[in-house]
Amino acid sequence: MAPFYRDTWVEVQLDHIYENVKSMREYLPVETHIMAVVKANAYGHGAFQVAKTALQAGASFLAVAFLDEALSLRKKGINVRILVLGAIRHEDAILAAEHDITVTVYQKEWLLRALKNHSFRKKLRIHLKVDTGMGRLGIKEFTELNEIIELIQHEENIDIDGVYTHFATADEVNTDYFDRQYGTFLEALAILNAHQVDIPHIHCGNSAAGLRFPTKVFNVVRMGIAMYGLSPSEEINGLLPFTLKEAFSLHSRLIHVKKLQPGDKVSYGATYTAEEEEWIGTIPVGYADGWIRRLKNREVIVEGQRVPIIGRICMDQFMVKLPGPMELGSKVTLIGSQGNEVIPIDEIARELETINYEIPCMISFRVPRIYIQSDQIVEVENHLN
Ligand SMILES: *Cc1c(COP(=O)(O)O)cnc(C)c1O
C-alpha cells in the first residue's frame, strides 16, 4: 500500500471491472476470447490492477498502445499475451520478442527493417493490421498484403498469430460504413486464406462491435471502454445487451471553509463576487490533476448535495459555494456517487463536449488510485512514491 498525504484520490471499483468483463464473457460465444485493452494506464484506472482483474474475470489476453506499456506490465509479473496495438520502432522488435510481446505489423517497409536485424533469439510474434477504412494504422493495399504474407512465409523469425482491423463507426446506430469495412476485412481474410497460412486469432471488434455483433467479430474481442463500465457512445446506450457498471470515481475533502461578506471576490481574475454573506469551501484539486479550467460551471457533491464551483479553477485548488458552514474534512465527490447523488462520467463528458473515454484518462498521475474489492481497500497506487 503506497502511502499518500493529500486529501484527493481516485477510487477504482475492481468488482465492477470484474462484473463488466464477466458479463461480456457470458455474452460472447465460448470460443471468442476477450482481449482486455489496458492502454493509457487502463484509461486512467490503473493498468496493472485492471489487467489482473480482467484476467481473473475471464479475459485471455491484454492489449496496450505502446511498447513501454507492455514492458511495464511484464515487469510487474503479467505473463499472458500482450498485443501492442500501436506502432513500435522497427529496431525495438528484438526487445519485444525477448519479452514475448506481440507486435502489430502494418507496413511492409517496417517489417523489412525489423527483419534486417539478425540477432533474434526468439521468434517475433505478430498480428497483421489491415486498414479497412479507419485510415490510421494498417495495410491498405491488397498487393502489399500479398507481399507481406510471402515475406513472412519464408521468414523463420516470425510467428504470425493474428490478423485484425479496427472500425471507425462501430458505435453509431447506422451501419453503412461499418458494413463496408467489414466487407473489406472479409476480402483481406480471403487473400490470407489463399496463401494457406493458418492464423489462429482474427479480430475486428472493439467494445461497441463486440456488444452489438457478438457472432460476427471472429474469435477475439478487444474490450476497452465497456470494461470500465462506460457505453461506447450515447447513441447506442439503448442497444447495450447488459448493464455496465462504472468503476471510476474521484473524491477530495473540504480543506478550508469560510464566510464571505457581500462584495468579497474569489480566485484569479476576481471574477466571482459574493452578493450576500456566503459560505465557501476550498477543495485541493486543480487543473494539474486534470480537473481542467473549463469545468468551472460544474457542480460537485458535498454531504450528499450538489454545490456549484465558483471562480476560476487553479492549478491545485478550486472553490465551491456552500449552503452554509460545513465540517472541515467533509468528503467531496467530483465524479461518482455520494449519498443519493451521482455525477456520472457521461455528464462531465457532455459538458466538455467530448467523449466519456477522455474523462478518466484526463485525471493525472498526481492523483493516487485506491483499489476497492468487496468494499475493502486492496491496493493503493501513488505514482509519486
Ligand atoms: C483503444 C482500442 C480498442 C478499444 O476500444 P473501446 O472502444 O475502448 O472498446 C480496440 N482496438 C483498438 C485498435 C484500439 O486502439
Tab-separated table of C-alpha atoms and ligand atoms in Angstrom:
chain	number	residue	atom	x	y	z
A	1	MET	CA	0.000	0.000	0.000
A	2	ALA	CA	1.657	3.176	-1.142
A	3	PRO	CA	1.083	5.988	1.321
A	4	PHE	CA	-0.131	9.392	0.191
A	5	TYR	CA	-0.536	12.641	2.031
A	6	ARG	CA	-3.145	14.620	0.142
A	7	ASP	CA	-6.917	14.667	0.529
A	8	THR	CA	-7.673	13.708	-3.062
A	9	TRP	CA	-7.943	10.255	-4.544
A	10	VAL	CA	-9.463	8.145	-7.296
A	11	GLU	CA	-11.430	5.060	-6.281
A	12	VAL	CA	-11.470	2.159	-8.710
A	13	GLN	CA	-14.130	-0.478	-8.036
A	14	LEU	CA	-12.404	-3.641	-9.198
A	15	ASP	CA	-15.642	-5.575	-8.618
A	16	HIS	CA	-17.259	-3.508	-11.340
A	17	ILE	CA	-14.415	-4.178	-13.777
A	18	TYR	CA	-14.761	-7.858	-12.901
A	19	GLU	CA	-18.513	-7.860	-13.474
A	20	ASN	CA	-18.272	-5.993	-16.771
A	21	VAL	CA	-15.745	-8.495	-18.115
A	22	LYS	CA	-17.740	-11.396	-16.717
A	23	SER	CA	-20.924	-10.132	-18.377
A	24	MET	CA	-19.094	-9.862	-21.687
A	25	ARG	CA	-17.596	-13.333	-21.180
A	26	GLU	CA	-21.057	-14.826	-20.650
A	27	TYR	CA	-22.476	-12.874	-23.586
A	28	LEU	CA	-19.870	-13.806	-26.208
A	29	PRO	CA	-19.695	-17.243	-27.842
A	30	VAL	CA	-17.442	-19.551	-25.771
A	31	GLU	CA	-14.765	-19.735	-28.446
A	32	THR	CA	-14.382	-15.947	-28.581
A	33	HIS	CA	-11.556	-14.593	-26.433
A	34	ILE	CA	-11.591	-11.281	-24.621
A	35	MET	CA	-8.533	-9.097	-25.074
A	36	ALA	CA	-8.650	-6.536	-22.271
A	37	VAL	CA	-7.475	-3.157	-23.553
A	38	VAL	CA	-5.428	-1.535	-20.781
A	39	LYS	CA	-3.632	1.177	-22.752
A	40	ALA	CA	-3.185	4.630	-21.220
A	41	ASN	CA	-2.938	3.191	-17.711
A	42	ALA	CA	-6.224	1.363	-18.349
A	43	TYR	CA	-7.992	4.573	-19.422
A	44	GLY	CA	-6.696	6.176	-16.219
A	45	HIS	CA	-7.893	3.360	-13.945
A	46	GLY	CA	-4.509	1.653	-13.387
A	47	ALA	CA	-3.176	-0.867	-15.918
A	48	PHE	CA	-1.763	-3.497	-13.581
A	49	GLN	CA	-4.802	-3.786	-11.293
A	50	VAL	CA	-7.283	-3.730	-14.169
A	51	ALA	CA	-5.244	-6.291	-16.105
A	52	LYS	CA	-5.181	-8.696	-13.158
A	53	THR	CA	-8.905	-8.261	-12.523
A	54	ALA	CA	-9.846	-8.699	-16.188
A	55	LEU	CA	-7.797	-11.887	-16.420
A	56	GLN	CA	-9.471	-13.263	-13.286
A	57	ALA	CA	-12.866	-12.461	-14.804
A	58	GLY	CA	-12.161	-14.436	-17.948
A	59	ALA	CA	-10.150	-12.250	-20.316
A	60	SER	CA	-7.457	-14.219	-22.162
A	61	PHE	CA	-5.140	-11.511	-23.480
A	62	LEU	CA	-4.176	-7.885	-22.971
A	63	ALA	CA	-3.648	-5.008	-25.367
A	64	VAL	CA	-1.811	-1.715	-24.970
A	65	ALA	CA	-0.892	1.125	-27.325
A	66	PHE	CA	2.868	1.346	-26.825
A	67	LEU	CA	5.765	-0.995	-26.158
A	68	ASP	CA	6.600	0.813	-22.909
A	69	GLU	CA	3.153	-0.037	-21.560
A	70	ALA	CA	3.629	-3.713	-22.386
A	71	LEU	CA	7.102	-3.793	-20.799
A	72	SER	CA	5.748	-2.163	-17.665
A	73	LEU	CA	3.160	-4.944	-17.291
A	74	ARG	CA	5.801	-7.614	-17.880
A	75	LYS	CA	7.980	-6.024	-15.210
A	76	LYS	CA	5.112	-6.355	-12.749
A	77	GLY	CA	4.821	-10.043	-13.482
A	78	ILE	CA	1.988	-10.226	-16.013
A	79	ASN	CA	2.817	-13.145	-18.272
A	80	VAL	CA	-0.181	-13.547	-20.583
A	81	ARG	CA	-0.022	-12.448	-24.209
A	82	ILE	CA	0.093	-8.693	-24.682
A	83	LEU	CA	-0.543	-7.117	-28.070
A	84	VAL	CA	0.849	-3.670	-28.827
A	85	LEU	CA	-1.859	-2.056	-30.959
A	86	GLY	CA	0.234	0.923	-31.989
A	87	ALA	CA	3.463	1.127	-33.918
A	88	ILE	CA	6.717	0.167	-32.290
A	89	ARG	CA	10.098	1.191	-33.712
A	90	HIS	CA	11.482	-1.470	-36.052
A	91	GLU	CA	14.736	-1.518	-34.082
A	92	ASP	CA	12.792	-2.444	-30.930
A	93	ALA	CA	11.368	-5.638	-32.455
A	94	ILE	CA	14.170	-7.616	-30.790
A	95	LEU	CA	13.225	-6.232	-27.393
A	96	ALA	CA	9.566	-7.099	-27.983
A	97	ALA	CA	10.493	-10.665	-28.964
A	98	GLU	CA	12.696	-11.054	-25.900
A	99	HIS	CA	9.815	-10.089	-23.623
A	100	ASP	CA	7.314	-12.178	-25.536
A	101	ILE	CA	5.301	-9.141	-26.560
A	102	THR	CA	3.140	-9.396	-29.669
A	103	VAL	CA	3.546	-6.532	-32.113
A	104	THR	CA	1.377	-5.112	-34.864
A	105	VAL	CA	2.685	-5.313	-38.412
A	106	TYR	CA	1.079	-2.584	-40.506
A	107	GLN	CA	3.541	-1.908	-43.322
A	108	LYS	CA	5.947	-3.894	-45.475
A	109	GLU	CA	8.704	-1.348	-45.021
A	110	TRP	CA	8.521	-1.707	-41.245
A	111	LEU	CA	8.767	-5.482	-41.497
A	112	LEU	CA	11.777	-5.376	-43.833
A	113	ARG	CA	13.578	-3.040	-41.488
A	114	ALA	CA	12.710	-5.065	-38.406
A	115	LEU	CA	13.979	-8.246	-40.069
A	116	LYS	CA	17.297	-6.687	-41.100
A	117	ASN	CA	18.395	-7.317	-37.572
A	118	HIS	CA	19.578	-10.889	-37.454
A	119	SER	CA	20.022	-11.277	-33.746
A	120	PHE	CA	16.536	-12.627	-32.952
A	121	ARG	CA	16.902	-15.275	-30.291
A	122	LYS	CA	13.160	-15.752	-30.003
A	123	LYS	CA	10.522	-15.525	-32.697
A	124	LEU	CA	8.723	-12.235	-33.049
A	125	ARG	CA	5.011	-12.843	-32.594
A	126	ILE	CA	2.918	-10.558	-34.781
A	127	HIS	CA	-0.635	-9.590	-35.623
A	128	LEU	CA	-1.186	-8.136	-39.069
A	129	LYS	CA	-3.263	-4.982	-39.083
A	130	VAL	CA	-5.402	-4.272	-42.094
A	131	ASP	CA	-6.727	-0.763	-42.708
A	132	THR	CA	-10.269	-1.300	-43.942
A	133	GLY	CA	-11.360	2.313	-43.601
A	134	MET	CA	-10.202	3.740	-40.295
A	135	GLY	CA	-7.365	5.411	-42.194
A	136	ARG	CA	-4.979	5.139	-39.290
A	137	LEU	CA	-2.567	2.217	-38.911
A	138	GLY	CA	-2.717	-0.783	-41.210
A	139	ILE	CA	-2.060	-2.363	-44.587
A	140	LYS	CA	-4.351	-0.721	-47.093
A	141	GLU	CA	-3.447	-2.250	-50.457
A	142	PHE	CA	-4.035	-5.930	-51.054
A	143	THR	CA	-0.854	-6.108	-53.167
A	144	GLU	CA	1.091	-5.053	-50.081
A	145	LEU	CA	-0.787	-7.611	-48.004
A	146	ASN	CA	0.221	-10.320	-50.503
A	147	GLU	CA	3.842	-9.218	-50.403
A	148	ILE	CA	3.918	-9.219	-46.624
A	149	ILE	CA	2.452	-12.705	-46.445
A	150	GLU	CA	5.006	-14.021	-48.926
A	151	LEU	CA	7.758	-12.411	-46.926
A	152	ILE	CA	6.521	-13.895	-43.675
A	153	GLN	CA	6.099	-17.364	-45.109
A	154	HIS	CA	9.825	-17.519	-45.790
A	155	GLU	CA	10.864	-15.972	-42.519
A	156	GLU	CA	11.665	-18.226	-39.610
A	157	ASN	CA	11.886	-15.426	-37.052
A	158	ILE	CA	8.214	-14.528	-37.397
A	159	ASP	CA	5.272	-16.221	-35.760
A	160	ILE	CA	2.055	-14.944	-37.303
A	161	ASP	CA	-0.521	-15.237	-34.562
A	162	GLY	CA	-3.268	-12.869	-35.640
A	163	VAL	CA	-4.855	-10.531	-38.131
A	164	TYR	CA	-7.136	-7.637	-37.314
A	165	THR	CA	-8.787	-4.409	-38.293
A	166	HIS	CA	-10.480	-1.533	-36.479
A	167	PHE	CA	-13.852	0.061	-37.164
A	168	ALA	CA	-14.374	3.803	-37.369
A	169	THR	CA	-18.125	3.791	-36.722
A	170	ALA	CA	-18.981	0.695	-34.666
A	171	ASP	CA	-20.571	2.970	-32.037
A	172	GLU	CA	-23.025	4.543	-34.493
A	173	VAL	CA	-26.530	3.184	-34.993
A	174	ASN	CA	-26.233	3.434	-38.768
A	175	THR	CA	-24.089	0.519	-40.007
A	176	ASP	CA	-23.437	1.511	-43.649
A	177	TYR	CA	-19.777	2.368	-43.167
A	178	PHE	CA	-19.299	-0.470	-40.704
A	179	ASP	CA	-20.649	-2.918	-43.286
A	180	ARG	CA	-18.271	-1.582	-45.914
A	181	GLN	CA	-15.279	-2.012	-43.609
A	182	TYR	CA	-16.482	-5.468	-42.652
A	183	GLY	CA	-16.709	-6.462	-46.328
A	184	THR	CA	-13.168	-5.242	-46.957
A	185	PHE	CA	-11.932	-7.249	-43.977
A	186	LEU	CA	-13.550	-10.387	-45.386
A	187	GLU	CA	-11.703	-9.782	-48.662
A	188	ALA	CA	-8.406	-9.441	-46.791
A	189	LEU	CA	-9.091	-12.687	-44.950
A	190	ALA	CA	-9.776	-14.400	-48.270
A	191	ILE	CA	-6.353	-13.322	-49.512
A	192	LEU	CA	-4.694	-14.764	-46.418
A	193	ASN	CA	-6.696	-17.918	-46.892
A	194	ALA	CA	-5.452	-18.267	-50.449
A	195	HIS	CA	-1.894	-18.336	-49.113
A	196	GLN	CA	-2.879	-21.161	-46.803
A	197	VAL	CA	-1.347	-19.562	-43.739
A	198	ASP	CA	-3.019	-20.664	-40.584
A	199	ILE	CA	-3.727	-17.612	-38.448
A	200	PRO	CA	-5.174	-18.573	-35.052
A	201	HIS	CA	-6.571	-15.206	-33.986
A	202	ILE	CA	-8.816	-12.998	-36.092
A	203	HIS	CA	-10.357	-9.872	-34.616
A	204	CYS	CA	-12.185	-6.699	-35.536
A	205	GLY	CA	-14.368	-5.869	-32.549
A	206	ASN	CA	-13.829	-3.076	-30.069
A	207	SER	CA	-16.389	-2.840	-27.235
A	208	ALA	CA	-19.093	-1.435	-29.487
A	209	ALA	CA	-18.754	-4.095	-32.193
A	210	GLY	CA	-18.432	-6.884	-29.627
A	211	LEU	CA	-21.571	-5.743	-27.824
A	212	ARG	CA	-23.635	-5.314	-30.972
A	213	PHE	CA	-22.397	-8.086	-33.249
A	214	PRO	CA	-21.053	-10.794	-30.905
A	215	THR	CA	-21.186	-13.552	-33.531
A	216	LYS	CA	-19.667	-11.516	-36.371
A	217	VAL	CA	-16.420	-10.433	-34.769
A	218	PHE	CA	-14.440	-13.681	-35.198
A	219	ASN	CA	-12.597	-15.140	-32.219
A	220	VAL	CA	-11.273	-12.173	-30.210
A	221	VAL	CA	-12.968	-9.003	-28.922
A	222	ARG	CA	-10.779	-6.076	-27.912
A	223	MET	CA	-12.683	-4.821	-24.908
A	224	GLY	CA	-11.838	-1.330	-23.716
A	225	ILE	CA	-14.446	1.202	-22.689
A	226	ALA	CA	-17.140	-1.318	-21.718
A	227	MET	CA	-14.756	-2.983	-19.265
A	228	TYR	CA	-14.648	0.330	-17.403
A	229	GLY	CA	-18.439	0.389	-17.282
A	230	LEU	CA	-18.923	3.103	-19.862
A	231	SER	CA	-21.016	2.998	-23.010
A	232	PRO	CA	-19.066	3.342	-26.291
A	233	SER	CA	-21.438	6.154	-27.275
A	234	GLU	CA	-24.638	7.762	-26.046
A	235	GLU	CA	-26.351	6.811	-29.275
A	236	ILE	CA	-26.038	3.066	-28.635
A	237	ASN	CA	-26.973	3.222	-24.933
A	238	GLY	CA	-30.317	1.667	-25.756
A	239	LEU	CA	-28.667	-1.210	-27.643
A	240	LEU	CA	-26.474	-2.459	-24.797
A	241	PRO	CA	-27.174	-6.145	-24.028
A	242	PHE	CA	-26.276	-5.908	-20.315
A	243	THR	CA	-25.781	-3.285	-17.627
A	244	LEU	CA	-22.360	-1.695	-17.432
A	245	LYS	CA	-21.041	-0.599	-14.054
A	246	GLU	CA	-18.824	2.466	-13.830
A	247	ALA	CA	-15.627	1.733	-11.931
A	248	PHE	CA	-14.007	5.161	-11.635
A	249	SER	CA	-14.774	7.897	-9.124
A	250	LEU	CA	-12.881	10.981	-7.930
A	251	HIS	CA	-13.031	12.352	-4.399
A	252	SER	CA	-11.495	15.020	-2.211
A	253	ARG	CA	-12.216	16.866	1.025
A	254	LEU	CA	-13.086	20.376	2.158
A	255	ILE	CA	-9.794	21.741	3.447
A	256	HIS	CA	-10.952	25.296	4.202
A	257	VAL	CA	-14.413	26.695	4.953
A	258	LYS	CA	-15.058	30.385	5.445
A	259	LYS	CA	-17.657	33.137	5.337
A	260	LEU	CA	-17.596	35.817	2.657
A	261	GLN	CA	-19.041	39.311	3.068
A	262	PRO	CA	-21.017	40.971	0.265
A	263	GLY	CA	-18.526	42.247	-2.331
A	264	ASP	CA	-15.778	39.741	-1.475
A	265	LYS	CA	-14.127	38.138	-4.514
A	266	VAL	CA	-12.948	34.615	-5.244
A	267	SER	CA	-9.973	33.230	-7.209
A	268	TYR	CA	-7.765	34.513	-10.055
A	269	GLY	CA	-9.183	37.392	-12.008
A	270	ALA	CA	-11.534	38.092	-9.101
A	271	THR	CA	-14.369	37.021	-11.404
A	272	TYR	CA	-16.747	35.901	-8.636
A	273	THR	CA	-18.306	38.391	-6.262
A	274	ALA	CA	-20.338	37.420	-3.210
A	275	GLU	CA	-23.719	39.141	-3.259
A	276	GLU	CA	-24.543	38.491	0.369
A	277	GLU	CA	-22.986	36.669	3.294
A	278	GLU	CA	-21.930	33.395	1.719
A	279	TRP	CA	-20.082	30.281	2.797
A	280	ILE	CA	-17.383	28.916	0.544
A	281	GLY	CA	-15.197	25.837	0.659
A	282	THR	CA	-11.758	25.202	-0.825
A	283	ILE	CA	-11.013	21.836	-2.431
A	284	PRO	CA	-7.434	20.721	-3.118
A	285	VAL	CA	-7.852	19.628	-6.751
A	286	GLY	CA	-6.836	21.661	-9.779
A	287	TYR	CA	-6.070	21.618	-13.461
A	288	ALA	CA	-2.728	19.906	-12.812
A	289	ASP	CA	-4.813	16.952	-11.612
A	290	GLY	CA	-6.773	17.009	-14.856
A	291	TRP	CA	-9.652	18.952	-13.299
A	292	ILE	CA	-9.389	21.475	-16.096
A	293	ARG	CA	-10.377	25.149	-16.021
A	294	ARG	CA	-13.266	24.549	-18.420
A	295	LEU	CA	-15.038	22.641	-15.635
A	296	LYS	CA	-15.732	25.965	-13.902
A	297	ASN	CA	-19.512	25.680	-14.304
A	298	ARG	CA	-19.737	22.211	-12.806
A	299	GLU	CA	-21.139	21.036	-9.526
A	300	VAL	CA	-19.581	18.655	-7.004
A	301	ILE	CA	-21.233	16.685	-4.195
A	302	VAL	CA	-20.636	17.608	-0.553
A	303	GLU	CA	-22.545	15.981	2.292
A	304	GLY	CA	-24.803	14.371	-0.279
A	305	GLN	CA	-25.815	17.600	-2.036
A	306	ARG	CA	-24.683	19.259	-5.219
A	307	VAL	CA	-22.865	22.570	-4.831
A	308	PRO	CA	-21.577	24.855	-7.627
A	309	ILE	CA	-17.948	25.674	-8.378
A	310	ILE	CA	-17.277	29.420	-8.132
A	311	GLY	CA	-14.398	31.442	-9.581
A	312	ARG	CA	-11.585	30.096	-11.736
A	313	ILE	CA	-10.118	26.655	-11.158
A	314	CYS	CA	-6.450	26.984	-10.125
A	315	MET	CA	-3.567	24.571	-10.703
A	316	ASP	CA	-4.049	22.780	-7.381
A	317	GLN	CA	-7.303	24.060	-5.860
A	318	PHE	CA	-10.777	25.358	-6.577
A	319	MET	CA	-13.649	26.821	-4.577
A	320	VAL	CA	-17.327	25.952	-4.191
A	321	LYS	CA	-20.281	27.820	-2.789
A	322	LEU	CA	-21.671	26.002	0.258
A	323	PRO	CA	-25.268	26.178	1.509
A	324	GLY	CA	-23.893	27.076	4.943
A	325	PRO	CA	-20.970	26.287	7.221
A	326	MET	CA	-19.779	22.745	6.712
A	327	GLU	CA	-17.425	20.456	8.560
A	328	LEU	CA	-13.744	20.700	7.595
A	329	GLY	CA	-12.677	17.424	6.059
A	330	SER	CA	-16.137	16.694	4.598
A	331	LYS	CA	-15.892	14.308	1.668
A	332	VAL	CA	-16.309	15.942	-1.748
A	333	THR	CA	-17.208	13.849	-4.769
A	334	LEU	CA	-16.254	15.249	-8.165
A	335	ILE	CA	-17.023	12.112	-10.209
A	336	GLY	CA	-19.179	9.244	-8.986
A	337	SER	CA	-21.761	8.894	-6.258
A	338	GLN	CA	-22.135	10.129	-2.702
A	339	GLY	CA	-25.323	9.592	-0.716
A	340	ASN	CA	-28.212	9.702	-3.156
A	341	GLU	CA	-26.454	11.992	-5.617
A	342	VAL	CA	-24.382	10.841	-8.562
A	343	ILE	CA	-22.204	12.585	-11.124
A	344	PRO	CA	-21.655	10.107	-13.945
A	345	ILE	CA	-18.653	10.410	-16.268
A	346	ASP	CA	-21.046	10.942	-19.192
A	347	GLU	CA	-22.350	14.113	-17.559
A	348	ILE	CA	-18.868	15.616	-17.427
A	349	ALA	CA	-18.089	14.470	-20.970
A	350	ARG	CA	-21.264	16.137	-22.231
A	351	GLU	CA	-20.351	19.402	-20.562
A	352	LEU	CA	-16.845	19.345	-22.047
A	353	GLU	CA	-18.292	18.394	-25.452
A	354	THR	CA	-16.135	15.314	-25.558
A	355	ILE	CA	-16.479	11.527	-25.134
A	356	ASN	CA	-16.512	9.631	-21.836
A	357	TYR	CA	-13.198	7.944	-22.796
A	358	GLU	CA	-11.365	11.213	-22.262
A	359	ILE	CA	-12.512	11.915	-18.706
A	360	PRO	CA	-10.753	9.204	-16.637
A	361	CYS	CA	-7.720	9.485	-18.948
A	362	MET	CA	-7.547	13.158	-18.033
A	363	ILE	CA	-7.216	12.642	-14.277
A	364	SER	CA	-3.468	12.843	-13.918
A	365	PHE	CA	-0.863	10.641	-12.322
A	366	ARG	CA	-0.656	13.132	-9.436
A	367	VAL	CA	-3.910	11.725	-8.064
A	368	PRO	CA	-3.401	8.447	-6.153
A	369	ARG	CA	-5.583	5.473	-7.110
A	370	ILE	CA	-7.280	3.398	-4.414
A	371	TYR	CA	-8.445	-0.053	-5.494
A	372	ILE	CA	-11.551	-1.467	-3.890
A	373	GLN	CA	-12.788	-5.028	-3.875
A	374	SER	CA	-15.718	-6.273	-1.759
A	375	ASP	CA	-15.790	-2.868	-0.006
A	376	GLN	CA	-12.187	-3.313	1.126
A	377	ILE	CA	-9.158	-1.311	0.036
A	378	VAL	CA	-6.926	-3.905	-1.610
A	379	GLU	CA	-4.226	-1.632	-3.021
A	380	VAL	CA	-3.153	1.982	-3.168
A	381	GLU	CA	-1.064	3.333	-6.008
A	382	ASN	CA	0.754	6.635	-5.793
A	383	HIS	CA	2.938	7.458	-8.752
A	384	LEU	CA	4.860	9.977	-6.659
A	385	ASN	CA	6.291	7.257	-4.437
B	1	LIG	C1	-8.388	1.505	-27.922
B	1	LIG	C2	-8.647	0.455	-28.923
B	1	LIG	C3	-9.644	-0.506	-28.687
B	1	LIG	C4	-10.607	-0.436	-27.534
B	1	LIG	O1	-11.741	0.278	-27.949
B	1	LIG	P1	-13.013	0.501	-26.987
B	1	LIG	O2	-13.914	1.330	-27.793
B	1	LIG	O3	-12.477	1.243	-25.796
B	1	LIG	O4	-13.526	-0.825	-26.637
B	1	LIG	C5	-9.761	-1.541	-29.607
B	1	LIG	N1	-8.962	-1.604	-30.697
B	1	LIG	C6	-8.011	-0.693	-30.957
B	1	LIG	C7	-7.165	-0.834	-32.175
B	1	LIG	C8	-7.830	0.384	-30.090
B	1	LIG	O5	-6.904	1.308	-30.366
